[in-house]
Amino acid sequence: MDDDMMTVFRQEATDLIESLERGLLDLADQPEDRDLVNAVFRDLHTIKGSGAMFGFTDMAAFVHVFESAFDLLRSGQAAVTPEIIRLSLSARDEIIGFLGGQPDPEGRREAILAALGAAVAGVGGAASAPAAPAEVALVPVGGQRLHFRLLGNALALGARPDLLLNELRELGATDIRADLSQVPALDALDPEICTIGWSMCLPAGTSRDAIDGIFLFNEADIRLDPIEAEAPAAPVVVAEARPVSVPVPTAKKPVEDAPVTADRGGATMRVAAERLDHLMDRVGELVIADARLLQLAQQSRDPALMAAAEEISRLAAGLRDTTMRIRMVPVRSMIGRFRRLIHGLSETVAKPVNFVVRGEDTELDKTVIEQLADPIVHMLRNSMDHGLETPAERQAAGKPAEGQVTLEAEYSGAEVVIRIGDDGRGLNRDRIRAKAVANGVISADALLTDAAMNALILEPGFSTAEAITELSGRGVGMDVVKKTIEGLRGSIEVDSVEGRGTTFTLRLPLTLAIIEGLLVEVAGERFSIPLAAVQEIVELPPDKLEADGGADFLDVRDRLVPLVRLRRMFGSQGEPDAYQTVVIVRAGDTRAGAVVDRIIGTNQIVIKQMSRLHAGVRAFSGATILGDGTVALILDVPHLAGVGQGVDDRTRGAAA
Amino acid sequence: MTRTVLAVDDSPSIRCMVAMTLREAGYQVIEATDGQEGLEKALSHPIDAIITDQNMPNLDGLGFIRKYREHPSSKGKPIIFLSTDSADSLKQQARDAGALGWMVKPFTQAQLLAVIKKVLG
C-alpha cells in the first residue's frame, strides 16, 4: 500500500469515527431509533473492513467485538441503554488510539469490550475474532482423473470454462477431453447453458484444496477417479462437491437497505487553505480590473466593447461566487465536538443537560469557522460550569432538573448570528460589580446600565468563578473570546436575566473578502455601504432637510428610524443638495438612516484593510478600489447604527 | 484489449485500493459509491467485471446484483462479492443473487489480482 492510499484511509477513518460519534450521541437522545442503530452498525462495519485491509488487524478485531454488540441491538435482542452509549463512546475513542498507534498496557480496551459485552447481555466475550487466515490443508491424492461439468446458469454469471482449463493446466492437467455427450441438437441448444463436460489427468499429489481453489467460484459437478493401481486405498470419490444451487428469483427488499445518513463518499478533494486564499486574492484583483474595464467600455460607447465587458463582468461575478462558495463551511462541521463536549461535561459536573442545536446548515467562511470553534467551546464550558445550577438548585428554583444549553445559528443580513445560551442562574451583577471594583476596572461609585454591567465580563482578567474548577477558569477569559470575535470583524453581546439564564450573541460577517456594496456620494466623496445591510432607500422629505434639534427621526411606515447625517458626521463643507436620500441600514436589531447626497449604484467591494495608523477609525470598516482607480471608504454599519442609537438615547434623555 | 472493472464500495479506501491495484495491473476501473450508482454505471458503461461490497447505503451489494442481473446485458459478466463475513450462508445468498465469486475482507493486492485474473483471464 502506498502513502496515498493510507491518506485516503485515514481520512475515511476520521470521517467514520466522527459519524460514529454523531450516531451514538443521536442514539443517546433517541434510543428507540432503529435507523440510528443501523447507521452506527454500518460505520463500525466499514471501519472494521477498511482497518483490516490497511493492516490495523488489532483494531479490526476490537471493532469486530464492538460491532457484535451492535448487531444484537440491531436485531432487537438487546436495547440501547445510557451505559451502552457511554461504553460505546469510550470504545470509539479507543479506535482513535488504535489508529494513532497508542499502546494499551493497562488492558483498558479489553475492559471496555468486556463491559460493553456485559451491558449488551454477555455478548462481548462470546464474539469471535474476524476471519482467521485460512488453514491450508494439504491432503495428497494419487494420480487421478478429474471430471467436471459446470452447473446451471454458470455462463450467465460470467464463469469461463477456458480459464478454468488454463488453471487446471497450470496444475499439471494432461489429456484433457471434452465430453459432448450431453450437447443437444442445434435447434434445442441453449447457448447460455454449458452442456460440455471435461475430463483430464491430474498428477499424483495434487491436493484437493488446489482443485477446490480452482473451482472456488464455480458450481460444478466434480468427480475424481483414481487412475490404475497407483491409488493407495479405496477409490476416492468426491461427487457433488458443492451443493447445487437453485436460483431463487427474489424480489425481496434487501435487509441492509438502510437510509442514507450522510453523503459520504461523494467526490471531494482536499486543498491547502493557503491556495484558496491565493485564489480569492486573484479573484479580488479580477473584480477590481473588471470594474475598470466596465467603466472604460461605458465611456467608449462602443456597443461591441460594452457587450464584451459585460460578458466578462458576468463571468467574474460567477467566478467570485464560486470561489467564495468553495470556502463556505456549515456550522454543522464543528457541532460534533460540541455535543461530545457537553455530553462529557454533563457527566463530569453531574448536571443533566439537553443540548439544543438549531441552524446547523448555516454556512460561514472557513476561516471564520476555524477561529470560532475555540471561543464557542469556552462559552459552552462556561454555561455548563457556571451557568447551569445543580439539579437540586434548579428544582428548588422551580425549574426542570434538566438544564438546557442552546446553540443557534442563523443568517441576518450580511451576517451570521450565533447565539449560545443556557437557562441557568444568570449573571450575578453584584458579584460582577465587586470584582470590577476590586480589579480597578470601574470606580466604586460608577453607575452602569445592566447591559454595560454584563459587558464587563468580556474585560480582561475577569472571572466570577469563586474557585478554579476543572472545567473553566483555566486562565482563558471571555476577553480572549471577545478579541477573537472582533478579530473576525464580528461582535459579541451578553444578555442575562438573573435566575433565567445567560445568552451570548455573536455576529459575524458572512465572508471576509468580497461583498456587494452600495456606492453613495456625500459632499463629492464616494463611500460604499455593504449592500446586505441595506434595508431600503427613501427620499428625505423636504421638511427634514435640516435636523430639528434633538428629535432627528424619519417616520418610515409608522416606524421611527434615527437619522445619521453623514455630511455633518464627516464635517463636510458646502450646502447639501435639495434632494437628499436616506439609506436605511440594519445592524442586528438596530436601524439607522444614513443621509447621503446621491446614490451612484451597486458595486463589488473587495475589502482592503486600512493601515494600522487608521486602527482607531470607527466609522469605516475598510476601503475599496473603484473602477476608475480611486479609493472609496466602506461605512461601518454597526457603527452607523450605534450612532443612530446615540441619537435615540439623546432624544429619550431629552424627553425624560 | 483493456478490460474494464466496475468497483462498487462506499469505503473510499477500499475503492482506492481496488482501483489502484487493478489500474497498475493494466485494467481500466470505473468507481461507484453505492449499489444505486453501481447499477447506473453498470448499465451505462461497457464493463467486463464487477467487484462489489455488501454493506452500502441506498442499495446494498446483494440488492445491486439482483437488480443488475435482471438486465440481459449482465449475462456473462462476472461479479465478485466482497464481505467481511466468511459465513457460507452469505456466500450462498450472493451466489443466488447472481455473483460468480466472493472475497472476504481483509484481502491483499495479490489476492485481488489473483481473483480478477481468475474470472477475467
PDB file of C-alpha atoms in Angstrom, chain A residues 296-388:
ATOM      1  CA  LEU A 296     -13.925  52.347 -19.813  1.00  0.00           C
ATOM      2  CA  ALA A 297     -16.302  50.414 -22.021  1.00  0.00           C
ATOM      3  CA  GLN A 298     -19.195  52.615 -20.991  1.00  0.00           C
ATOM      4  CA  GLN A 299     -17.189  55.731 -21.692  1.00  0.00           C
ATOM      5  CA  SER A 300     -16.218  54.460 -25.138  1.00  0.00           C
ATOM      6  CA  ARG A 301     -19.879  53.980 -26.115  1.00  0.00           C
ATOM      7  CA  ASP A 302     -18.745  51.158 -28.361  1.00  0.00           C
ATOM      8  CA  PRO A 303     -21.561  48.568 -28.237  1.00  0.00           C
ATOM      9  CA  ALA A 304     -19.281  45.642 -29.107  1.00  0.00           C
ATOM     10  CA  LEU A 305     -16.808  46.581 -26.387  1.00  0.00           C
ATOM     11  CA  MET A 306     -19.616  47.088 -23.896  1.00  0.00           C
ATOM     12  CA  ALA A 307     -21.085  43.697 -24.697  1.00  0.00           C
ATOM     13  CA  ALA A 308     -17.700  42.059 -24.201  1.00  0.00           C
ATOM     14  CA  ALA A 309     -17.115  43.943 -20.961  1.00  0.00           C
ATOM     15  CA  GLU A 310     -20.499  42.916 -19.624  1.00  0.00           C
ATOM     16  CA  GLU A 311     -19.822  39.337 -20.536  1.00  0.00           C
ATOM     17  CA  ILE A 312     -16.538  39.437 -18.654  1.00  0.00           C
ATOM     18  CA  SER A 313     -18.282  41.114 -15.763  1.00  0.00           C
ATOM     19  CA  ARG A 314     -20.823  38.325 -15.589  1.00  0.00           C
ATOM     20  CA  LEU A 315     -18.103  35.689 -15.683  1.00  0.00           C
ATOM     21  CA  ALA A 316     -16.105  37.476 -12.998  1.00  0.00           C
ATOM     22  CA  ALA A 317     -19.149  37.620 -10.745  1.00  0.00           C
ATOM     23  CA  GLY A 318     -19.732  33.912 -11.274  1.00  0.00           C
ATOM     24  CA  LEU A 319     -16.118  33.139 -10.524  1.00  0.00           C
ATOM     25  CA  ARG A 320     -16.301  35.256  -7.393  1.00  0.00           C
ATOM     26  CA  ASP A 321     -19.409  33.466  -6.137  1.00  0.00           C
ATOM     27  CA  THR A 322     -17.973  30.045  -6.871  1.00  0.00           C
ATOM     28  CA  THR A 323     -14.719  30.887  -5.169  1.00  0.00           C
ATOM     29  CA  MET A 324     -16.488  32.132  -2.103  1.00  0.00           C
ATOM     30  CA  ARG A 325     -18.762  29.127  -2.016  1.00  0.00           C
ATOM     31  CA  ILE A 326     -15.716  26.858  -2.032  1.00  0.00           C
ATOM     32  CA  ARG A 327     -14.701  28.481   1.208  1.00  0.00           C
ATOM     33  CA  MET A 328     -18.069  28.151   2.923  1.00  0.00           C
ATOM     34  CA  VAL A 329     -18.402  25.519   5.604  1.00  0.00           C
ATOM     35  CA  PRO A 330     -21.603  24.684   7.502  1.00  0.00           C
ATOM     36  CA  VAL A 331     -21.711  25.293  11.239  1.00  0.00           C
ATOM     37  CA  ARG A 332     -22.565  21.583  11.444  1.00  0.00           C
ATOM     38  CA  SER A 333     -18.917  20.743  10.858  1.00  0.00           C
ATOM     39  CA  MET A 334     -17.979  21.873  14.346  1.00  0.00           C
ATOM     40  CA  ILE A 335     -21.154  20.796  16.155  1.00  0.00           C
ATOM     41  CA  GLY A 336     -19.954  17.222  16.657  1.00  0.00           C
ATOM     42  CA  ARG A 337     -17.194  18.139  19.054  1.00  0.00           C
ATOM     43  CA  PHE A 338     -19.509  20.486  20.946  1.00  0.00           C
ATOM     44  CA  ARG A 339     -22.035  17.766  21.510  1.00  0.00           C
ATOM     45  CA  ARG A 340     -19.355  15.456  22.738  1.00  0.00           C
ATOM     46  CA  LEU A 341     -18.026  18.177  24.989  1.00  0.00           C
ATOM     47  CA  ILE A 342     -21.455  18.823  26.504  1.00  0.00           C
ATOM     48  CA  HIS A 343     -22.096  15.129  26.904  1.00  0.00           C
ATOM     49  CA  GLY A 344     -18.809  14.676  28.734  1.00  0.00           C
ATOM     50  CA  LEU A 345     -19.164  17.804  30.865  1.00  0.00           C
ATOM     51  CA  SER A 346     -22.682  16.860  31.798  1.00  0.00           C
ATOM     52  CA  GLU A 347     -21.306  13.731  33.430  1.00  0.00           C
ATOM     53  CA  THR A 348     -18.298  15.436  34.997  1.00  0.00           C
ATOM     54  CA  VAL A 349     -20.299  18.151  36.722  1.00  0.00           C
ATOM     55  CA  ALA A 350     -23.317  15.924  37.293  1.00  0.00           C
ATOM     56  CA  LYS A 351     -25.721  18.314  35.627  1.00  0.00           C
ATOM     57  CA  PRO A 352     -28.100  16.629  33.216  1.00  0.00           C
ATOM     58  CA  VAL A 353     -28.454  18.806  30.175  1.00  0.00           C
ATOM     59  CA  ASN A 354     -30.364  18.975  26.949  1.00  0.00           C
ATOM     60  CA  PHE A 355     -28.156  20.432  24.231  1.00  0.00           C
ATOM     61  CA  VAL A 356     -30.285  22.012  21.531  1.00  0.00           C
ATOM     62  CA  VAL A 357     -28.761  22.969  18.207  1.00  0.00           C
ATOM     63  CA  ARG A 358     -30.586  24.974  15.589  1.00  0.00           C
ATOM     64  CA  GLY A 359     -29.481  26.189  12.191  1.00  0.00           C
ATOM     65  CA  GLU A 360     -26.622  23.739  11.713  1.00  0.00           C
ATOM     66  CA  ASP A 361     -26.741  24.303   7.970  1.00  0.00           C
ATOM     67  CA  THR A 362     -25.840  27.954   8.256  1.00  0.00           C
ATOM     68  CA  GLU A 363     -22.597  28.441   6.399  1.00  0.00           C
ATOM     69  CA  LEU A 364     -19.654  30.629   7.200  1.00  0.00           C
ATOM     70  CA  ASP A 365     -16.305  31.271   5.662  1.00  0.00           C
ATOM     71  CA  LYS A 366     -13.850  28.521   6.541  1.00  0.00           C
ATOM     72  CA  THR A 367     -11.514  30.920   8.307  1.00  0.00           C
ATOM     73  CA  VAL A 368     -14.341  32.190  10.472  1.00  0.00           C
ATOM     74  CA  ILE A 369     -15.478  28.673  11.401  1.00  0.00           C
ATOM     75  CA  GLU A 370     -11.967  27.605  12.296  1.00  0.00           C
ATOM     76  CA  GLN A 371     -11.351  30.537  14.571  1.00  0.00           C
ATOM     77  CA  LEU A 372     -14.796  30.316  16.080  1.00  0.00           C
ATOM     78  CA  ALA A 373     -14.541  26.818  17.490  1.00  0.00           C
ATOM     79  CA  ASP A 374     -12.360  27.648  20.482  1.00  0.00           C
ATOM     80  CA  PRO A 375     -14.391  30.654  21.657  1.00  0.00           C
ATOM     81  CA  ILE A 376     -17.582  28.628  21.412  1.00  0.00           C
ATOM     82  CA  VAL A 377     -16.024  25.779  23.380  1.00  0.00           C
ATOM     83  CA  HIS A 378     -15.115  28.316  26.028  1.00  0.00           C
ATOM     84  CA  MET A 379     -18.634  29.709  26.189  1.00  0.00           C
ATOM     85  CA  LEU A 380     -20.195  26.246  26.334  1.00  0.00           C
ATOM     86  CA  ARG A 381     -17.854  25.313  29.176  1.00  0.00           C
ATOM     87  CA  ASN A 382     -18.891  28.471  30.967  1.00  0.00           C
ATOM     88  CA  SER A 383     -22.545  27.637  30.509  1.00  0.00           C
ATOM     89  CA  MET A 384     -22.095  24.131  31.837  1.00  0.00           C
ATOM     90  CA  ASP A 385     -19.825  25.095  34.692  1.00  0.00           C
ATOM     91  CA  HIS A 386     -21.087  28.473  35.901  1.00  0.00           C
ATOM     92  CA  GLY A 387     -24.330  28.994  34.061  1.00  0.00           C
ATOM     93  CA  LEU A 388     -26.334  25.914  34.908  1.00  0.00           C
TER      94      LEU A 388
END
